[in-house]
Amino acid sequence: MPQLDDRIAVVTGAAQGIGRAIAEMLARRGAHVVVADINLEKAQATAQAIAASTGRRVIAVQTNVADSASAQATIDRTLAEFGRIDVLVNNAGTTRDTLLMRMSEADWDMVINLNLKGTFFCTKAAIRPMLRTKSGRIINISSVSGLAGNAGQANYAASKAGLVGFTKSVARELASRAITCNAVAPGFVPTALTNGLPDDLKAKAIEAIPLGRVGTAAEIAAAVVYLASDEAAYVTGHVLTVDGGMTMM
């Protein structure tokens, strides 16, 4: 497994679920981590647990990625604590699932603002210090829903598809400064966002997965660690699907 000795990583939405798994694996591979989450109490508990188990410096920062000032403040706090930022993982996200004919404007705006606009705010704040050091890794957590679509998730799929275009554009803009930007597109991974799905939908989802099982948060985290590492220095503008073959072409 690639090593990230003393890299400084910011992970949004890191208090629980996939974000927590990413933060923990980054720390286990040697990174110091900022656990950025809107729920400060959970973020603090997560940061303390990861620090205790890995021996890395891990701090919690309350972050509302959908607010530009909050996103900027998180990067400023990172620079104040660690002096630089090497890795940004844009993981924070939400769902408001319903059929399009029933979807309210508020449901649409909530998902787009958090999932897509939030990534814009955090990335814009992080690239200035990365440009100064002429190095950095930006990793956006997309979804197979953004690649193939999903009934009842027009807002979520649109936000995650938007991340793909955003990732490729940022990769082109920053490549000359040795800053890479990639995306990871998880398949069906049990999290707080999927726990509420009816059992019949979960069963259908598993039937559509060639490997015949759901994924794990650790498997998503492993992909992120690779993209954050020196081993991925020649990989940029790529979308790495971690989905058990669900969306293979």
PDB file of C-alpha atoms in Angstrom:
ATOM      1  CA  MET A   1       0.000   0.000   0.000  1.00  0.00           C
ATOM      2  CA  PRO A   2       1.347   3.483  -0.863  1.00  0.00           C
ATOM      3  CA  GLN A   3       2.761   5.593   1.960  1.00  0.00           C
ATOM      4  CA  LEU A   4       1.876   9.225   2.646  1.00  0.00           C
ATOM      5  CA  ASP A   5       4.429  10.092   5.308  1.00  0.00           C
ATOM      6  CA  ASP A   6       3.707  13.502   6.848  1.00  0.00           C
ATOM      7  CA  ARG A   7       1.398  14.638   4.039  1.00  0.00           C
ATOM      8  CA  ILE A   8      -1.315  17.059   5.136  1.00  0.00           C
ATOM      9  CA  ALA A   9      -4.791  15.945   4.084  1.00  0.00           C
ATOM     10  CA  VAL A  10      -8.202  17.594   4.404  1.00  0.00           C
ATOM     11  CA  VAL A  11     -11.222  15.307   4.129  1.00  0.00           C
ATOM     12  CA  THR A  12     -14.692  16.834   4.027  1.00  0.00           C
ATOM     13  CA  GLY A  13     -17.690  14.957   5.389  1.00  0.00           C
ATOM     14  CA  ALA A  14     -15.201  12.912   7.392  1.00  0.00           C
ATOM     15  CA  ALA A  15     -17.063  12.403  10.660  1.00  0.00           C
ATOM     16  CA  GLN A  16     -18.651   9.138   9.568  1.00  0.00           C
ATOM     17  CA  GLY A  17     -19.135   6.655   6.744  1.00  0.00           C
ATOM     18  CA  ILE A  18     -16.856   6.716   3.707  1.00  0.00           C
ATOM     19  CA  GLY A  19     -15.308  10.018   4.767  1.00  0.00           C
ATOM     20  CA  ARG A  20     -14.235   8.593   8.117  1.00  0.00           C
ATOM     21  CA  ALA A  21     -12.777   5.509   6.430  1.00  0.00           C
ATOM     22  CA  ILE A  22     -10.802   7.751   4.070  1.00  0.00           C
ATOM     23  CA  ALA A  23      -9.488   9.924   6.905  1.00  0.00           C
ATOM     24  CA  GLU A  24      -8.469   6.875   8.917  1.00  0.00           C
ATOM     25  CA  MET A  25      -6.678   5.133   6.051  1.00  0.00           C
ATOM     26  CA  LEU A  26      -4.833   8.318   5.085  1.00  0.00           C
ATOM     27  CA  ALA A  27      -3.630   8.593   8.682  1.00  0.00           C
ATOM     28  CA  ARG A  28      -2.637   4.917   8.792  1.00  0.00           C
ATOM     29  CA  ARG A  29      -0.498   5.531   5.736  1.00  0.00           C
ATOM     30  CA  GLY A  30       1.292   8.392   7.496  1.00  0.00           C
ATOM     31  CA  ALA A  31      -0.719  11.542   6.726  1.00  0.00           C
ATOM     32  CA  HIS A  32      -1.794  14.170   9.222  1.00  0.00           C
ATOM     33  CA  VAL A  33      -5.511  14.758   8.731  1.00  0.00           C
ATOM     34  CA  VAL A  34      -8.119  17.487   9.057  1.00  0.00           C
ATOM     35  CA  VAL A  35     -11.528  15.939   9.747  1.00  0.00           C
ATOM     36  CA  ALA A  36     -13.858  18.546   8.246  1.00  0.00           C
ATOM     37  CA  ASP A  37     -17.559  18.085   8.906  1.00  0.00           C
ATOM     38  CA  ILE A  38     -20.641  20.151   9.642  1.00  0.00           C
ATOM     39  CA  ASN A  39     -21.209  18.078  12.803  1.00  0.00           C
ATOM     40  CA  LEU A  40     -18.390  19.263  15.057  1.00  0.00           C
ATOM     41  CA  GLU A  41     -19.161  16.868  17.908  1.00  0.00           C
ATOM     42  CA  LYS A  42     -18.930  13.809  15.642  1.00  0.00           C
ATOM     43  CA  ALA A  43     -15.890  15.243  13.886  1.00  0.00           C
ATOM     44  CA  GLN A  44     -14.088  15.687  17.202  1.00  0.00           C
ATOM     45  CA  ALA A  45     -14.880  12.136  18.269  1.00  0.00           C
ATOM     46  CA  THR A  46     -13.643  10.812  14.924  1.00  0.00           C
ATOM     47  CA  ALA A  47     -10.455  12.895  15.060  1.00  0.00           C
ATOM     48  CA  GLN A  48      -9.671  11.707  18.581  1.00  0.00           C
ATOM     49  CA  ALA A  49     -10.234   8.063  17.658  1.00  0.00           C
ATOM     50  CA  ILE A  50      -8.061   8.255  14.539  1.00  0.00           C
ATOM     51  CA  ALA A  51      -5.282  10.087  16.358  1.00  0.00           C
ATOM     52  CA  ALA A  52      -5.298   7.513  19.163  1.00  0.00           C
ATOM     53  CA  SER A  53      -5.138   4.548  16.782  1.00  0.00           C
ATOM     54  CA  THR A  54      -2.573   5.940  14.325  1.00  0.00           C
ATOM     55  CA  GLY A  55      -0.367   8.347  16.264  1.00  0.00           C
ATOM     56  CA  ARG A  56      -0.859  11.014  13.597  1.00  0.00           C
ATOM     57  CA  ARG A  57      -1.905  14.612  14.208  1.00  0.00           C
ATOM     58  CA  VAL A  58      -5.629  14.761  13.513  1.00  0.00           C
ATOM     59  CA  ILE A  59      -7.796  17.818  14.110  1.00  0.00           C
ATOM     60  CA  ALA A  60     -11.518  18.439  13.702  1.00  0.00           C
ATOM     61  CA  VAL A  61     -12.888  21.537  11.992  1.00  0.00           C
ATOM     62  CA  GLN A  62     -16.548  22.416  11.695  1.00  0.00           C
ATOM     63  CA  THR A  63     -17.164  22.952   7.994  1.00  0.00           C
ATOM     64  CA  ASN A  64     -20.221  23.755   5.934  1.00  0.00           C
ATOM     65  CA  VAL A  65     -18.864  23.159   2.442  1.00  0.00           C
ATOM     66  CA  ALA A  66     -21.886  24.849   0.878  1.00  0.00           C
ATOM     67  CA  ASP A  67     -20.749  28.130   2.462  1.00  0.00           C
ATOM     68  CA  SER A  68     -17.734  29.712   0.771  1.00  0.00           C
ATOM     69  CA  ALA A  69     -16.543  31.468   3.925  1.00  0.00           C
ATOM     70  CA  SER A  70     -16.669  28.210   5.894  1.00  0.00           C
ATOM     71  CA  ALA A  71     -14.749  26.363   3.191  1.00  0.00           C
ATOM     72  CA  GLN A  72     -12.088  29.065   3.128  1.00  0.00           C
ATOM     73  CA  ALA A  73     -11.878  29.093   6.925  1.00  0.00           C
ATOM     74  CA  THR A  74     -11.206  25.338   6.912  1.00  0.00           C
ATOM     75  CA  ILE A  75      -8.264  25.729   4.545  1.00  0.00           C
ATOM     76  CA  ASP A  76      -6.998  28.716   6.558  1.00  0.00           C
ATOM     77  CA  ARG A  77      -7.156  26.635   9.752  1.00  0.00           C
ATOM     78  CA  THR A  78      -5.264  23.837   8.012  1.00  0.00           C
ATOM     79  CA  LEU A  79      -2.506  26.227   6.964  1.00  0.00           C
ATOM     80  CA  ALA A  80      -2.334  27.714  10.454  1.00  0.00           C
ATOM     81  CA  GLU A  81      -2.006  24.261  12.048  1.00  0.00           C
ATOM     82  CA  PHE A  82       0.207  22.500   9.509  1.00  0.00           C
ATOM     83  CA  GLY A  83       1.701  25.141   7.217  1.00  0.00           C
ATOM     84  CA  ARG A  84       0.507  23.577   3.969  1.00  0.00           C
ATOM     85  CA  ILE A  85      -2.068  21.318   2.337  1.00  0.00           C
ATOM     86  CA  ASP A  86      -1.027  18.358   0.201  1.00  0.00           C
ATOM     87  CA  VAL A  87      -4.282  16.443  -0.279  1.00  0.00           C
ATOM     88  CA  LEU A  88      -7.912  17.569  -0.524  1.00  0.00           C
ATOM     89  CA  VAL A  89     -10.639  14.942  -0.550  1.00  0.00           C
ATOM     90  CA  ASN A  90     -14.038  16.401  -1.438  1.00  0.00           C
ATOM     91  CA  ASN A  91     -16.297  13.780   0.101  1.00  0.00           C
ATOM     92  CA  ALA A  92     -19.104  15.727   1.773  1.00  0.00           C
ATOM     93  CA  GLY A  93     -22.458  14.991   0.186  1.00  0.00           C
ATOM     94  CA  THR A  94     -26.148  14.422   0.717  1.00  0.00           C
ATOM     95  CA  THR A  95     -29.226  12.985  -0.981  1.00  0.00           C
ATOM     96  CA  ARG A  96     -32.838  14.076  -1.293  1.00  0.00           C
ATOM     97  CA  ASP A  97     -34.211  11.178  -3.337  1.00  0.00           C
ATOM     98  CA  THR A  98     -37.586  11.315  -5.044  1.00  0.00           C
ATOM     99  CA  LEU A  99     -39.004  11.066  -8.544  1.00  0.00           C
ATOM    100  CA  LEU A 100     -38.435  14.159 -10.647  1.00  0.00           C
ATOM    101  CA  MET A 101     -42.145  15.021 -10.870  1.00  0.00           C
ATOM    102  CA  ARG A 102     -42.243  15.174  -7.063  1.00  0.00           C
ATOM    103  CA  MET A 103     -38.883  16.854  -6.544  1.00  0.00           C
ATOM    104  CA  SER A 104     -39.045  20.316  -5.026  1.00  0.00           C
ATOM    105  CA  GLU A 105     -36.740  23.158  -5.925  1.00  0.00           C
ATOM    106  CA  ALA A 106     -35.434  23.026  -2.368  1.00  0.00           C
ATOM    107  CA  ASP A 107     -34.515  19.345  -2.762  1.00  0.00           C
ATOM    108  CA  TRP A 108     -32.704  20.120  -6.006  1.00  0.00           C
ATOM    109  CA  ASP A 109     -30.827  23.108  -4.584  1.00  0.00           C
ATOM    110  CA  MET A 110     -29.814  21.335  -1.371  1.00  0.00           C
ATOM    111  CA  VAL A 111     -28.092  18.486  -3.225  1.00  0.00           C
ATOM    112  CA  ILE A 112     -26.479  20.605  -5.936  1.00  0.00           C
ATOM    113  CA  ASN A 113     -25.228  23.202  -3.450  1.00  0.00           C
ATOM    114  CA  LEU A 114     -23.693  20.681  -1.073  1.00  0.00           C
ATOM    115  CA  ASN A 115     -22.375  18.052  -3.485  1.00  0.00           C
ATOM    116  CA  LEU A 116     -21.235  20.193  -6.400  1.00  0.00           C
ATOM    117  CA  LYS A 117     -20.967  23.804  -5.294  1.00  0.00           C
ATOM    118  CA  GLY A 118     -19.347  22.704  -2.042  1.00  0.00           C
ATOM    119  CA  THR A 119     -16.616  20.951  -3.999  1.00  0.00           C
ATOM    120  CA  PHE A 120     -16.074  24.140  -5.993  1.00  0.00           C
ATOM    121  CA  PHE A 121     -15.715  26.211  -2.817  1.00  0.00           C
ATOM    122  CA  CYS A 122     -13.280  23.821  -1.126  1.00  0.00           C
ATOM    123  CA  THR A 123     -11.184  23.273  -4.239  1.00  0.00           C
ATOM    124  CA  LYS A 124     -10.920  26.969  -5.001  1.00  0.00           C
ATOM    125  CA  ALA A 125      -9.749  27.634  -1.445  1.00  0.00           C
ATOM    126  CA  ALA A 126      -7.193  24.801  -1.527  1.00  0.00           C
ATOM    127  CA  ILE A 127      -5.539  25.447  -4.869  1.00  0.00           C
ATOM    128  CA  ARG A 128      -3.864  28.724  -3.885  1.00  0.00           C
ATOM    129  CA  PRO A 129      -1.544  27.117  -1.315  1.00  0.00           C
ATOM    130  CA  MET A 130      -1.059  24.130  -3.637  1.00  0.00           C
ATOM    131  CA  LEU A 131      -0.011  26.457  -6.447  1.00  0.00           C
ATOM    132  CA  ARG A 132       2.576  28.032  -4.165  1.00  0.00           C
ATOM    133  CA  THR A 133       4.179  24.649  -3.494  1.00  0.00           C
ATOM    134  CA  LYS A 134       3.603  23.411  -7.056  1.00  0.00           C
ATOM    135  CA  SER A 135       2.229  20.128  -5.786  1.00  0.00           C
ATOM    136  CA  GLY A 136      -1.027  18.640  -4.582  1.00  0.00           C
ATOM    137  CA  ARG A 137      -3.664  15.975  -4.930  1.00  0.00           C
ATOM    138  CA  ILE A 138      -7.362  16.775  -5.291  1.00  0.00           C
ATOM    139  CA  ILE A 139      -9.718  13.803  -5.117  1.00  0.00           C
ATOM    140  CA  ASN A 140     -13.458  14.191  -5.617  1.00  0.00           C
ATOM    141  CA  ILE A 141     -15.905  11.522  -4.501  1.00  0.00           C
ATOM    142  CA  SER A 142     -18.402  11.077  -7.322  1.00  0.00           C
ATOM    143  CA  SER A 143     -20.743   8.073  -7.734  1.00  0.00           C
ATOM    144  CA  VAL A 144     -21.822   5.488 -10.258  1.00  0.00           C
ATOM    145  CA  SER A 145     -25.122   7.395 -10.231  1.00  0.00           C
ATOM    146  CA  GLY A 146     -23.260  10.229 -11.905  1.00  0.00           C
ATOM    147  CA  LEU A 147     -22.039   7.879 -14.626  1.00  0.00           C
ATOM    148  CA  ALA A 148     -25.155   5.822 -15.334  1.00  0.00           C
ATOM    149  CA  GLY A 149     -27.995   7.797 -13.739  1.00  0.00           C
ATOM    150  CA  ASN A 150     -30.513   6.397 -11.291  1.00  0.00           C
ATOM    151  CA  ALA A 151     -34.283   6.724 -11.104  1.00  0.00           C
ATOM    152  CA  GLY A 152     -35.335   8.923  -8.208  1.00  0.00           C
ATOM    153  CA  GLN A 153     -31.932  10.601  -8.031  1.00  0.00           C
ATOM    154  CA  ALA A 154     -31.989  13.267 -10.739  1.00  0.00           C
ATOM    155  CA  ASN A 155     -30.526  15.850  -8.373  1.00  0.00           C
ATOM    156  CA  TYR A 156     -27.886  13.514  -6.900  1.00  0.00           C
ATOM    157  CA  ALA A 157     -26.903  12.054 -10.281  1.00  0.00           C
ATOM    158  CA  ALA A 158     -26.632  15.547 -11.771  1.00  0.00           C
ATOM    159  CA  SER A 159     -24.390  16.691  -8.927  1.00  0.00           C
ATOM    160  CA  LYS A 160     -22.133  13.641  -9.216  1.00  0.00           C
ATOM    161  CA  ALA A 161     -21.976  13.863 -13.007  1.00  0.00           C
ATOM    162  CA  GLY A 162     -21.069  17.516 -12.559  1.00  0.00           C
ATOM    163  CA  LEU A 163     -18.158  16.434 -10.405  1.00  0.00           C
ATOM    164  CA  VAL A 164     -16.801  14.381 -13.295  1.00  0.00           C
ATOM    165  CA  GLY A 165     -16.711  17.391 -15.604  1.00  0.00           C
ATOM    166  CA  PHE A 166     -15.349  19.551 -12.796  1.00  0.00           C
ATOM    167  CA  THR A 167     -12.598  17.021 -12.093  1.00  0.00           C
ATOM    168  CA  LYS A 168     -11.434  16.893 -15.702  1.00  0.00           C
ATOM    169  CA  SER A 169     -11.488  20.682 -16.067  1.00  0.00           C
ATOM    170  CA  VAL A 170      -9.505  21.245 -12.866  1.00  0.00           C
ATOM    171  CA  ALA A 171      -7.047  18.545 -13.919  1.00  0.00           C
ATOM    172  CA  ARG A 172      -6.372  20.391 -17.176  1.00  0.00           C
ATOM    173  CA  GLU A 173      -6.009  23.760 -15.446  1.00  0.00           C
ATOM    174  CA  LEU A 174      -3.558  22.588 -12.789  1.00  0.00           C
ATOM    175  CA  ALA A 175      -1.497  19.923 -14.566  1.00  0.00           C
ATOM    176  CA  SER A 176       1.304  22.332 -15.450  1.00  0.00           C
ATOM    177  CA  ARG A 177       1.857  22.935 -11.724  1.00  0.00           C
ATOM    178  CA  ALA A 178       2.130  19.212 -10.890  1.00  0.00           C
ATOM    179  CA  ILE A 179      -1.247  19.241  -9.151  1.00  0.00           C
ATOM    180  CA  THR A 180      -3.472  16.294 -10.031  1.00  0.00           C
ATOM    181  CA  CYS A 181      -7.242  16.094  -9.814  1.00  0.00           C
ATOM    182  CA  ASN A 182      -9.080  12.787  -9.986  1.00  0.00           C
ATOM    183  CA  ALA A 183     -12.401  11.320  -8.929  1.00  0.00           C
ATOM    184  CA  VAL A 184     -13.480   8.090  -7.292  1.00  0.00           C
ATOM    185  CA  ALA A 185     -16.945   6.774  -8.197  1.00  0.00           C
ATOM    186  CA  PRO A 186     -18.158   4.314  -5.557  1.00  0.00           C
ATOM    187  CA  GLY A 187     -20.812   1.762  -6.301  1.00  0.00           C
ATOM    188  CA  PHE A 188     -23.228   0.437  -3.682  1.00  0.00           C
ATOM    189  CA  VAL A 189     -21.541   0.890  -0.303  1.00  0.00           C
ATOM    190  CA  PRO A 190     -23.656   0.668   2.873  1.00  0.00           C
ATOM    191  CA  THR A 191     -23.594   4.080   4.589  1.00  0.00           C
ATOM    192  CA  ALA A 192     -25.993   6.381   6.402  1.00  0.00           C
ATOM    193  CA  LEU A 193     -27.141   7.584   2.967  1.00  0.00           C
ATOM    194  CA  THR A 194     -28.123   4.066   1.829  1.00  0.00           C
ATOM    195  CA  ASN A 195     -29.399   2.582   5.089  1.00  0.00           C
ATOM    196  CA  GLY A 196     -32.886   3.919   4.445  1.00  0.00           C
ATOM    197  CA  LEU A 197     -33.313   2.133   1.124  1.00  0.00           C
ATOM    198  CA  PRO A 198     -36.017  -0.570   1.023  1.00  0.00           C
ATOM    199  CA  ASP A 199     -34.712  -4.133   1.157  1.00  0.00           C
ATOM    200  CA  ASP A 200     -36.059  -4.948  -2.305  1.00  0.00           C
ATOM    201  CA  LEU A 201     -34.084  -2.084  -3.839  1.00  0.00           C
ATOM    202  CA  LYS A 202     -30.941  -3.210  -2.035  1.00  0.00           C
ATOM    203  CA  ALA A 203     -31.451  -6.738  -3.369  1.00  0.00           C
ATOM    204  CA  LYS A 204     -31.906  -5.451  -6.932  1.00  0.00           C
ATOM    205  CA  ALA A 205     -28.767  -3.365  -6.607  1.00  0.00           C
ATOM    206  CA  ILE A 206     -26.724  -6.391  -5.552  1.00  0.00           C
ATOM    207  CA  GLU A 207     -28.125  -8.385  -8.493  1.00  0.00           C
ATOM    208  CA  ALA A 208     -26.693  -5.740 -10.824  1.00  0.00           C
ATOM    209  CA  ILE A 209     -23.175  -6.097  -9.404  1.00  0.00           C
ATOM    210  CA  PRO A 210     -21.045  -8.678 -11.267  1.00  0.00           C
ATOM    211  CA  LEU A 211     -18.978  -9.411  -8.140  1.00  0.00           C
ATOM    212  CA  GLY A 212     -22.237 -10.197  -6.341  1.00  0.00           C
ATOM    213  CA  ARG A 213     -21.703  -8.125  -3.214  1.00  0.00           C
ATOM    214  CA  VAL A 214     -21.735  -4.590  -1.899  1.00  0.00           C
ATOM    215  CA  GLY A 215     -18.520  -2.660  -1.467  1.00  0.00           C
ATOM    216  CA  THR A 216     -16.943  -1.434   1.743  1.00  0.00           C
ATOM    217  CA  ALA A 217     -15.876   2.006   2.865  1.00  0.00           C
ATOM    218  CA  ALA A 218     -12.333   0.682   3.235  1.00  0.00           C
ATOM    219  CA  GLU A 219     -12.254  -0.280  -0.449  1.00  0.00           C
ATOM    220  CA  ILE A 220     -13.187   3.268  -1.411  1.00  0.00           C
ATOM    221  CA  ALA A 221     -10.574   4.629   0.983  1.00  0.00           C
ATOM    222  CA  ALA A 222      -7.876   2.439  -0.588  1.00  0.00           C
ATOM    223  CA  ALA A 223      -8.589   3.988  -3.987  1.00  0.00           C
ATOM    224  CA  VAL A 224      -8.293   7.460  -2.496  1.00  0.00           C
ATOM    225  CA  VAL A 225      -4.969   6.601  -0.838  1.00  0.00           C
ATOM    226  CA  TYR A 226      -3.598   5.450  -4.192  1.00  0.00           C
ATOM    227  CA  LEU A 227      -4.654   8.660  -5.946  1.00  0.00           C
ATOM    228  CA  ALA A 228      -3.145  10.712  -3.110  1.00  0.00           C
ATOM    229  CA  SER A 229       0.200   8.946  -3.359  1.00  0.00           C
ATOM    230  CA  ASP A 230       3.373   9.397  -5.383  1.00  0.00           C
ATOM    231  CA  GLU A 231       2.499   6.213  -7.245  1.00  0.00           C
ATOM    232  CA  ALA A 232      -0.354   8.131  -8.909  1.00  0.00           C
ATOM    233  CA  ALA A 233       1.755  11.116  -9.930  1.00  0.00           C
ATOM    234  CA  TYR A 234       1.043  10.427 -13.625  1.00  0.00           C
ATOM    235  CA  VAL A 235      -2.711   9.977 -13.151  1.00  0.00           C
ATOM    236  CA  THR A 236      -4.923  13.029 -13.552  1.00  0.00           C
ATOM    237  CA  GLY A 237      -8.390  13.749 -14.903  1.00  0.00           C
ATOM    238  CA  HIS A 238      -9.351  10.135 -14.252  1.00  0.00           C
ATOM    239  CA  VAL A 239     -12.538   8.686 -12.769  1.00  0.00           C
ATOM    240  CA  LEU A 240     -11.771   5.482 -10.868  1.00  0.00           C
ATOM    241  CA  THR A 241     -14.893   3.380 -10.462  1.00  0.00           C
ATOM    242  CA  VAL A 242     -14.920   1.138  -7.386  1.00  0.00           C
ATOM    243  CA  ASP A 243     -18.196  -0.649  -7.974  1.00  0.00           C
ATOM    244  CA  GLY A 244     -17.693  -4.399  -8.375  1.00  0.00           C
ATOM    245  CA  GLY A 245     -18.110  -4.082 -12.125  1.00  0.00           C
ATOM    246  CA  MET A 246     -21.517  -2.420 -11.897  1.00  0.00           C
ATOM    247  CA  THR A 247     -20.845   0.166 -14.607  1.00  0.00           C
ATOM    248  CA  MET A 248     -18.259  -1.598 -16.765  1.00  0.00           C
ATOM    249  CA  MET A 249     -18.432  -0.624 -20.414  1.00  0.00           C
TER     250      MET A 249
END
